[in-house]
């Protein structure tokens, strides 16, 4: 059987990557990502998704990323071939906000309680 290829445009919205459009044509997806879609969002990327029916699996890779509109000052650049897999960088971006919030909600109170417990143990309170 023949593999099916599609291209998804993801945009940064509310600190998360959200699918903005799905295309069958690579050049059309890249043109829209570099043009009208880019102007309205802090970040944009194009994901190539290939379905291999013989193996019954999807292979995805980021083929374009532009964070030049973001406040962090990223750069527009095509992304190197990740060997047909979702890259660690993509997973890290999606989880970075979670770890900061988790630390704020759990780590800080734990540190404060440990400090107060130490003061009681030393007999200073």
Short mmCIF file of N, CA, C and O in Angstrom, two decimals:
data_model
loop_
_atom_site.label_atom_id
_atom_site.label_comp_id
_atom_site.label_asym_id
_atom_site.label_seq_id
_atom_site.Cartn_x
_atom_site.Cartn_y
_atom_site.Cartn_z
N UNK A 1 0.83 -1.19 0.00
CA UNK A 1 0.00 0.00 0.00
C UNK A 1 0.87 1.25 0.00
O UNK A 1 2.02 1.20 0.39
N UNK A 2 0.27 2.37 -0.34
CA UNK A 2 0.99 3.63 -0.40
C UNK A 2 0.84 4.39 0.91
O UNK A 2 -0.24 4.44 1.49
N UNK A 3 1.93 5.01 1.33
CA UNK A 3 1.91 5.83 2.55
C UNK A 3 1.11 7.10 2.29
O UNK A 3 1.13 7.65 1.19
N UNK A 4 0.41 7.58 3.31
CA UNK A 4 -0.35 8.81 3.24
C UNK A 4 0.42 9.90 3.97
O UNK A 4 0.84 9.70 5.11
N UNK A 5 0.60 11.06 3.31
CA UNK A 5 1.36 12.15 3.90
C UNK A 5 0.43 13.35 4.08
O UNK A 5 -0.34 13.70 3.19
N UNK A 6 0.50 13.97 5.25
CA UNK A 6 -0.23 15.21 5.49
C UNK A 6 0.69 16.16 6.26
O UNK A 6 1.68 15.75 6.84
N UNK A 7 0.32 17.43 6.24
CA UNK A 7 1.12 18.48 6.90
C UNK A 7 0.20 19.27 7.80
O UNK A 7 -0.86 19.73 7.38
N UNK A 8 0.60 19.41 9.05
CA UNK A 8 -0.19 20.16 10.02
C UNK A 8 0.54 21.44 10.39
O UNK A 8 1.74 21.41 10.66
N UNK A 9 -0.19 22.54 10.42
CA UNK A 9 0.36 23.80 10.94
C UNK A 9 -0.08 23.90 12.39
O UNK A 9 -1.27 23.83 12.70
N UNK A 10 0.89 24.03 13.28
CA UNK A 10 0.63 24.24 14.70
C UNK A 10 1.02 25.67 15.04
O UNK A 10 2.05 26.16 14.58
N UNK A 11 0.18 26.34 15.84
CA UNK A 11 0.47 27.71 16.27
C UNK A 11 0.53 27.75 17.79
O UNK A 11 -0.11 26.95 18.48
N UNK A 12 1.32 28.68 18.31
CA UNK A 12 1.43 28.86 19.75
C UNK A 12 0.25 29.73 20.20
O UNK A 12 0.12 30.88 19.78
N UNK A 13 -0.60 29.15 21.03
CA UNK A 13 -1.77 29.87 21.52
C UNK A 13 -1.93 29.55 23.01
O UNK A 13 -2.09 28.39 23.37
N UNK A 14 -1.87 30.56 23.83
CA UNK A 14 -2.02 30.36 25.27
C UNK A 14 -0.92 29.50 25.87
O UNK A 14 -1.17 28.75 26.79
N UNK A 15 0.28 29.58 25.30
CA UNK A 15 1.40 28.81 25.82
C UNK A 15 1.42 27.36 25.39
O UNK A 15 2.22 26.58 25.88
N UNK A 16 0.53 26.98 24.45
CA UNK A 16 0.46 25.59 23.98
C UNK A 16 0.44 25.55 22.45
O UNK A 16 -0.04 26.48 21.81
N UNK A 17 0.93 24.47 21.89
CA UNK A 17 0.85 24.26 20.45
C UNK A 17 -0.54 23.73 20.12
O UNK A 17 -0.99 22.76 20.70
N UNK A 18 -1.22 24.41 19.18
CA UNK A 18 -2.57 24.04 18.77
C UNK A 18 -2.58 23.88 17.24
O UNK A 18 -1.99 24.69 16.53
N UNK A 19 -3.26 22.84 16.75
CA UNK A 19 -3.34 22.62 15.31
C UNK A 19 -4.22 23.70 14.68
O UNK A 19 -5.36 23.90 15.08
N UNK A 20 -3.66 24.39 13.68
CA UNK A 20 -4.37 25.46 13.00
C UNK A 20 -4.92 25.01 11.66
O UNK A 20 -5.93 25.52 11.20
N UNK A 21 -4.25 24.08 11.00
CA UNK A 21 -4.71 23.60 9.70
C UNK A 21 -4.01 22.32 9.30
O UNK A 21 -2.91 22.03 9.76
N UNK A 22 -4.68 21.57 8.43
CA UNK A 22 -4.12 20.32 7.91
C UNK A 22 -4.13 20.41 6.39
O UNK A 22 -5.14 20.76 5.79
N UNK A 23 -2.98 20.09 5.78
CA UNK A 23 -2.80 20.23 4.34
C UNK A 23 -2.31 18.91 3.74
O UNK A 23 -1.64 18.13 4.41
N UNK A 24 -2.62 18.71 2.46
CA UNK A 24 -2.08 17.57 1.72
C UNK A 24 -0.84 17.98 0.93
O UNK A 24 -0.04 17.14 0.56
N UNK A 25 -0.69 19.29 0.69
CA UNK A 25 0.41 19.80 -0.11
C UNK A 25 1.45 20.48 0.78
O UNK A 25 1.14 21.43 1.50
N UNK A 26 2.69 20.01 0.70
CA UNK A 26 3.79 20.53 1.53
C UNK A 26 4.04 22.02 1.27
O UNK A 26 4.15 22.81 2.20
N UNK A 27 4.12 22.41 0.01
CA UNK A 27 4.45 23.80 -0.32
C UNK A 27 3.35 24.75 0.14
O UNK A 27 3.63 25.86 0.58
N UNK A 28 2.11 24.33 0.06
CA UNK A 28 1.01 25.16 0.52
C UNK A 28 1.05 25.35 2.04
O UNK A 28 0.86 26.46 2.55
N UNK A 29 1.36 24.28 2.77
CA UNK A 29 1.46 24.37 4.23
C UNK A 29 2.61 25.30 4.62
O UNK A 29 2.44 26.16 5.50
N UNK A 30 3.75 25.15 3.98
CA UNK A 30 4.91 26.01 4.29
C UNK A 30 4.63 27.46 3.92
O UNK A 30 5.00 28.38 4.67
N UNK A 31 3.96 27.70 2.80
CA UNK A 31 3.63 29.06 2.38
C UNK A 31 2.72 29.74 3.40
O UNK A 31 2.95 30.88 3.81
N UNK A 32 1.69 29.02 3.84
CA UNK A 32 0.77 29.61 4.84
C UNK A 32 1.46 29.82 6.18
O UNK A 32 1.21 30.80 6.87
N UNK A 33 2.34 28.89 6.56
CA UNK A 33 3.04 29.02 7.84
C UNK A 33 3.98 30.22 7.84
O UNK A 33 4.17 30.88 8.86
N UNK A 34 4.57 30.52 6.70
CA UNK A 34 5.51 31.65 6.60
C UNK A 34 4.78 32.96 6.35
O UNK A 34 5.36 34.03 6.50
N UNK A 35 3.52 32.90 5.97
CA UNK A 35 2.78 34.10 5.59
C UNK A 35 1.73 34.50 6.59
O UNK A 35 2.02 34.95 7.70
N UNK A 36 0.44 34.32 6.22
CA UNK A 36 -0.65 34.86 7.04
C UNK A 36 -0.75 34.26 8.44
O UNK A 36 -1.05 34.97 9.39
N UNK A 37 -0.46 32.99 8.60
CA UNK A 37 -0.57 32.37 9.92
C UNK A 37 0.49 32.93 10.86
O UNK A 37 0.24 33.23 12.02
N UNK A 38 1.70 33.12 10.36
CA UNK A 38 2.84 33.60 11.16
C UNK A 38 2.57 34.98 11.75
O UNK A 38 2.98 35.27 12.88
N UNK A 39 1.89 35.81 11.01
CA UNK A 39 1.67 37.19 11.45
C UNK A 39 0.73 37.29 12.65
O UNK A 39 0.74 38.29 13.35
N UNK A 40 -0.07 36.26 12.89
CA UNK A 40 -1.07 36.33 13.95
C UNK A 40 -0.70 35.60 15.23
O UNK A 40 -1.45 35.62 16.19
N UNK A 41 0.46 34.91 15.25
CA UNK A 41 0.79 34.07 16.40
C UNK A 41 2.24 34.26 16.84
O UNK A 41 3.09 34.68 16.05
N UNK A 42 2.51 33.93 18.09
CA UNK A 42 3.86 34.06 18.64
C UNK A 42 4.81 33.01 18.08
O UNK A 42 6.01 33.20 18.06
N UNK A 43 4.29 31.88 17.66
CA UNK A 43 5.12 30.82 17.10
C UNK A 43 4.31 29.99 16.13
O UNK A 43 3.09 29.89 16.26
N UNK A 44 4.99 29.40 15.17
CA UNK A 44 4.32 28.53 14.20
C UNK A 44 5.30 27.42 13.83
O UNK A 44 6.52 27.63 13.80
N UNK A 45 4.76 26.22 13.59
CA UNK A 45 5.58 25.12 13.11
C UNK A 45 4.75 24.26 12.16
O UNK A 45 3.52 24.27 12.23
N UNK A 46 5.46 23.55 11.28
CA UNK A 46 4.80 22.64 10.35
C UNK A 46 5.29 21.24 10.67
O UNK A 46 6.49 20.99 10.73
N UNK A 47 4.33 20.34 10.87
CA UNK A 47 4.62 18.95 11.18
C UNK A 47 4.25 18.10 9.97
O UNK A 47 3.13 18.19 9.46
N UNK A 48 5.20 17.29 9.52
CA UNK A 48 4.91 16.33 8.44
C UNK A 48 4.51 15.02 9.12
O UNK A 48 5.21 14.52 9.99
N UNK A 49 3.37 14.49 8.72
CA UNK A 49 2.88 13.24 9.30
C UNK A 49 2.68 12.22 8.19
O UNK A 49 1.95 12.47 7.23
N UNK A 50 3.34 11.09 8.31
CA UNK A 50 3.26 10.03 7.30
C UNK A 50 2.65 8.79 7.95
O UNK A 50 3.14 8.34 8.99
N UNK A 51 1.59 8.28 7.32
CA UNK A 51 1.00 7.03 7.80
C UNK A 51 1.47 5.90 6.92
O UNK A 51 1.27 5.91 5.70
N UNK A 52 2.10 4.92 7.52
CA UNK A 52 2.59 3.74 6.82
C UNK A 52 1.60 2.60 7.07
O UNK A 52 1.60 2.00 8.15
N UNK A 53 0.73 2.29 6.09
CA UNK A 53 -0.30 1.26 6.32
C UNK A 53 0.29 -0.15 6.47
O UNK A 53 -0.32 -0.99 7.13
N UNK A 54 1.44 -0.40 5.87
CA UNK A 54 2.05 -1.72 6.00
C UNK A 54 2.48 -2.00 7.44
O UNK A 54 2.39 -3.13 7.91
N UNK A 55 2.94 -0.97 8.12
CA UNK A 55 3.36 -1.12 9.53
C UNK A 55 2.30 -0.64 10.50
O UNK A 55 2.47 -0.74 11.71
N UNK A 56 1.24 -0.04 9.97
CA UNK A 56 0.14 0.48 10.78
C UNK A 56 0.64 1.45 11.84
O UNK A 56 0.36 1.31 13.03
N UNK A 57 1.41 2.46 11.40
CA UNK A 57 1.93 3.46 12.34
C UNK A 57 2.13 4.80 11.65
O UNK A 57 2.27 4.88 10.44
N UNK A 58 2.15 5.85 12.48
CA UNK A 58 2.42 7.20 12.01
C UNK A 58 3.87 7.56 12.30
O UNK A 58 4.41 7.20 13.35
N UNK A 59 4.46 8.30 11.40
CA UNK A 59 5.80 8.85 11.60
C UNK A 59 5.65 10.36 11.46
O UNK A 59 5.10 10.84 10.47
N UNK A 60 6.11 11.11 12.46
CA UNK A 60 5.97 12.57 12.41
C UNK A 60 7.33 13.22 12.59
O UNK A 60 8.21 12.67 13.25
N UNK A 61 7.47 14.40 12.00
CA UNK A 61 8.68 15.20 12.19
C UNK A 61 8.35 16.66 11.93
O UNK A 61 7.47 16.99 11.14
N UNK A 62 9.07 17.52 12.62
CA UNK A 62 8.92 18.95 12.43
C UNK A 62 9.78 19.37 11.26
O UNK A 62 10.99 19.12 11.26
N UNK A 63 9.17 19.98 10.23
CA UNK A 63 9.93 20.39 9.05
C UNK A 63 10.16 21.90 9.00
O UNK A 63 10.96 22.37 8.20
N UNK A 64 9.45 22.65 9.84
CA UNK A 64 9.62 24.11 9.86
C UNK A 64 9.19 24.63 11.22
O UNK A 64 8.19 24.17 11.78
N UNK A 65 9.95 25.58 11.75
CA UNK A 65 9.58 26.22 13.01
C UNK A 65 9.98 27.69 12.95
O UNK A 65 11.07 28.01 12.51
N UNK A 66 9.11 28.57 13.41
CA UNK A 66 9.40 30.00 13.45
C UNK A 66 8.91 30.55 14.78
O UNK A 66 7.72 30.60 15.03
N UNK A 67 9.84 30.95 15.62
CA UNK A 67 9.51 31.60 16.88
C UNK A 67 9.98 33.04 16.89
O UNK A 67 10.13 33.64 17.93
N UNK A 68 10.23 33.61 15.71
CA UNK A 68 10.80 34.96 15.64
C UNK A 68 9.85 36.03 16.16
O UNK A 68 10.29 37.10 16.53
N UNK A 69 8.56 35.74 16.20
CA UNK A 69 7.60 36.70 16.72
C UNK A 69 7.46 36.60 18.23
O UNK A 69 6.81 37.42 18.85
N UNK A 70 8.07 35.59 18.83
CA UNK A 70 7.88 35.37 20.26
C UNK A 70 8.68 36.38 21.08
O UNK A 70 9.63 36.98 20.61
N UNK A 71 8.29 36.52 22.32
CA UNK A 71 8.94 37.45 23.21
C UNK A 71 10.33 36.96 23.61
O UNK A 71 11.16 37.73 24.03
N UNK A 72 10.58 35.65 23.47
CA UNK A 72 11.88 35.12 23.84
C UNK A 72 12.92 35.34 22.76
O UNK A 72 14.09 35.08 22.96
N UNK A 73 12.51 35.80 21.57
CA UNK A 73 13.44 36.14 20.52
C UNK A 73 14.02 34.97 19.76
O UNK A 73 15.16 34.98 19.37
N UNK A 74 13.20 33.92 19.53
CA UNK A 74 13.67 32.77 18.77
C UNK A 74 13.91 33.13 17.32
O UNK A 74 13.67 34.25 16.89
N UNK A 75 14.38 32.21 16.52
CA UNK A 75 14.70 32.47 15.13
C UNK A 75 13.89 31.60 14.19
O UNK A 75 13.52 30.50 14.53
N UNK A 76 13.69 32.12 12.98
CA UNK A 76 13.05 31.35 11.94
C UNK A 76 14.08 30.40 11.37
O UNK A 76 15.18 30.80 11.05
N UNK A 77 13.72 29.14 11.26
CA UNK A 77 14.66 28.18 10.70
C UNK A 77 13.95 26.89 10.37
O UNK A 77 13.07 26.47 11.10
N UNK A 78 14.34 26.28 9.25
CA UNK A 78 13.86 24.93 9.01
C UNK A 78 14.47 24.02 10.07
O UNK A 78 15.58 24.26 10.53
N UNK A 79 13.75 23.01 10.47
CA UNK A 79 14.23 22.12 11.51
C UNK A 79 14.88 20.91 10.86
O UNK A 79 14.37 20.37 9.89
N UNK A 80 16.00 20.47 11.40
CA UNK A 80 16.69 19.30 10.86
C UNK A 80 15.82 18.07 10.98
O UNK A 80 15.01 17.95 11.90
N UNK A 81 16.00 17.15 10.07
CA UNK A 81 15.25 15.90 10.08
C UNK A 81 15.50 15.15 11.38
O UNK A 81 16.64 14.90 11.75
N UNK A 82 14.44 14.84 12.09
CA UNK A 82 14.57 14.17 13.38
C UNK A 82 14.51 12.66 13.23
O UNK A 82 14.27 11.95 14.18
N UNK A 83 14.69 12.16 12.02
CA UNK A 83 14.66 10.72 11.83
C UNK A 83 13.26 10.16 11.90
O UNK A 83 13.06 9.00 12.21
N UNK A 84 12.24 10.98 11.63
CA UNK A 84 10.88 10.49 11.60
C UNK A 84 10.23 10.33 12.96
O UNK A 84 9.33 9.54 13.13
N UNK A 85 10.71 11.03 13.95
CA UNK A 85 10.14 10.89 15.29
C UNK A 85 9.87 12.26 15.88
O UNK A 85 10.44 13.25 15.45
N UNK A 86 8.98 12.30 16.85
CA UNK A 86 8.77 13.52 17.59
C UNK A 86 10.03 13.76 18.41
O UNK A 86 10.52 12.86 19.08
N UNK A 87 10.58 14.95 18.33
CA UNK A 87 11.85 15.22 18.98
C UNK A 87 11.67 15.48 20.47
O UNK A 87 10.59 15.87 20.92
N UNK A 88 12.73 15.27 21.22
CA UNK A 88 12.73 15.55 22.66
C UNK A 88 12.45 17.01 22.90
O UNK A 88 11.77 17.38 23.85
N UNK A 89 12.95 17.89 22.00
CA UNK A 89 12.72 19.32 22.13
C UNK A 89 11.23 19.64 22.10
O UNK A 89 10.75 20.46 22.86
N UNK A 90 10.46 18.96 21.21
CA UNK A 90 9.03 19.18 21.14
C UNK A 90 8.34 18.79 22.44
O UNK A 90 7.49 19.49 22.95
N UNK A 91 8.73 17.64 23.00
CA UNK A 91 8.13 17.18 24.24
C UNK A 91 8.50 18.11 25.38
O UNK A 91 7.68 18.41 26.24
N UNK A 92 9.73 18.62 25.38
CA UNK A 92 10.19 19.51 26.44
C UNK A 92 9.41 20.82 26.42
O UNK A 92 9.04 21.35 27.45
N UNK A 93 9.13 21.34 25.21
CA UNK A 93 8.37 22.60 25.09
C UNK A 93 6.98 22.44 25.69
O UNK A 93 6.47 23.33 26.36
N UNK A 94 6.34 21.30 25.43
CA UNK A 94 4.98 21.10 25.90
C UNK A 94 4.91 20.88 27.40
O UNK A 94 3.90 21.11 28.02
N UNK A 95 6.00 20.43 28.03
CA UNK A 95 5.98 20.11 29.44
C UNK A 95 6.62 21.19 30.31
O UNK A 95 6.50 21.15 31.52
N UNK A 96 7.30 22.17 29.71
CA UNK A 96 8.07 23.13 30.51
C UNK A 96 7.20 23.93 31.46
O UNK A 96 7.59 24.18 32.59
N UNK A 97 6.01 24.35 31.06
CA UNK A 97 5.13 25.11 31.93
C UNK A 97 4.63 24.29 33.11
O UNK A 97 4.46 24.77 34.21
N UNK A 98 4.40 23.01 32.88
CA UNK A 98 3.91 22.11 33.93
C UNK A 98 4.91 21.99 35.06
O UNK A 98 4.56 22.06 36.22
N UNK A 99 6.18 21.81 34.76
CA UNK A 99 7.17 21.61 35.81
C UNK A 99 7.34 22.86 36.66
O UNK A 99 7.56 22.77 37.87
N UNK A 100 7.24 24.03 36.08
CA UNK A 100 7.35 25.27 36.84
C UNK A 100 6.17 25.42 37.79
O UNK A 100 6.34 25.77 38.96
N UNK A 101 4.99 25.14 37.32
CA UNK A 101 3.79 25.24 38.15
C UNK A 101 3.84 24.20 39.27
O UNK A 101 3.51 24.48 40.41
N UNK A 102 4.27 22.99 38.92
CA UNK A 102 4.36 21.93 39.92
C UNK A 102 5.31 22.33 41.04
O UNK A 102 5.00 22.14 42.22
N UNK A 103 6.45 22.89 40.69
CA UNK A 103 7.40 23.33 41.72
C UNK A 103 6.78 24.42 42.59
O UNK A 103 6.91 24.40 43.81
N UNK A 104 6.10 25.37 41.97
CA UNK A 104 5.51 26.48 42.73
C UNK A 104 4.45 25.98 43.71
O UNK A 104 4.35 26.47 44.84
N UNK A 105 3.67 24.99 43.28
CA UNK A 105 2.59 24.50 44.13
C UNK A 105 3.03 23.48 45.18
O UNK A 105 2.47 23.42 46.26
N UNK A 106 4.04 22.69 44.85
CA UNK A 106 4.46 21.63 45.77
C UNK A 106 5.82 21.89 46.42
O UNK A 106 6.00 21.62 47.60
N UNK A 107 6.76 22.40 45.66
CA UNK A 107 8.12 22.57 46.15
C UNK A 107 8.26 23.65 47.20
O UNK A 107 8.88 23.45 48.25
N UNK A 108 7.69 24.82 46.93
CA UNK A 108 7.83 25.95 47.85
C UNK A 108 7.19 25.66 49.21
O UNK A 108 7.84 25.85 50.25
N UNK A 109 5.95 25.17 49.27
CA UNK A 109 5.39 24.85 50.60
C UNK A 109 6.18 23.78 51.34
O UNK A 109 6.33 23.85 52.56
N UNK A 110 6.72 22.81 50.62
CA UNK A 110 7.52 21.76 51.26
C UNK A 110 8.78 22.34 51.89
O UNK A 110 9.14 21.99 53.02
N UNK A 111 9.43 23.24 51.18
CA UNK A 111 10.64 23.88 51.70
C UNK A 111 10.31 24.71 52.94
O UNK A 111 11.04 24.68 53.94
N UNK A 112 9.21 25.44 52.90
CA UNK A 112 8.81 26.24 54.06
C UNK A 112 8.50 25.37 55.28
O UNK A 112 8.92 25.68 56.39
N UNK A 113 7.77 24.27 55.07
CA UNK A 113 7.45 23.38 56.18
C UNK A 113 8.71 22.74 56.75
O UNK A 113 8.84 22.58 57.97
N UNK A 114 9.65 22.37 55.90
CA UNK A 114 10.90 21.79 56.38
C UNK A 114 11.67 22.80 57.21
O UNK A 114 12.26 22.46 58.25
N UNK A 115 11.67 24.06 56.79
CA UNK A 115 12.36 25.11 57.54
C UNK A 115 11.74 25.34 58.91
O UNK A 115 12.44 25.45 59.93
N UNK A 116 10.42 25.36 58.95
CA UNK A 116 9.72 25.56 60.23
C UNK A 116 9.97 24.36 61.14
O UNK A 116 10.22 24.51 62.35
N UNK A 117 9.92 23.16 60.57
CA UNK A 117 10.20 21.95 61.36
C UNK A 117 11.60 21.97 61.94
O UNK A 117 11.82 21.56 63.08
N UNK A 118 12.56 22.44 61.17
CA UNK A 118 13.95 22.54 61.66
C UNK A 118 14.04 23.53 62.81
O UNK A 118 14.74 23.27 63.80
N UNK A 119 13.34 24.64 62.72
CA UNK A 119 13.36 25.63 63.81
C UNK A 119 12.81 25.03 65.10
O UNK A 119 13.35 25.25 66.18
N UNK A 120 11.71 24.26 64.99
CA UNK A 120 11.15 23.60 66.17
C UNK A 120 12.12 22.56 66.72
O UNK A 120 12.32 22.44 67.91
N UNK A 121 12.74 21.79 65.84
CA UNK A 121 13.67 20.74 66.26
C UNK A 121 14.88 21.33 67.00
O UNK A 121 15.37 20.76 67.95
N UNK A 122 15.33 22.50 66.53
CA UNK A 122 16.46 23.17 67.18
C UNK A 122 16.04 23.90 68.46
O UNK A 122 16.89 24.38 69.21
N UNK A 123 14.75 24.00 68.69
CA UNK A 123 14.23 24.67 69.87
C UNK A 123 14.28 26.18 69.77
O UNK A 123 14.29 26.89 70.78
N UNK A 124 14.34 26.71 68.55
CA UNK A 124 14.41 28.15 68.37
C UNK A 124 13.03 28.79 68.32
O UNK A 124 12.90 30.02 68.33
N UNK A 125 12.00 27.99 68.29
CA UNK A 125 10.64 28.52 68.25
C UNK A 125 9.85 27.98 69.41
O UNK A 125 9.95 26.90 69.85
#
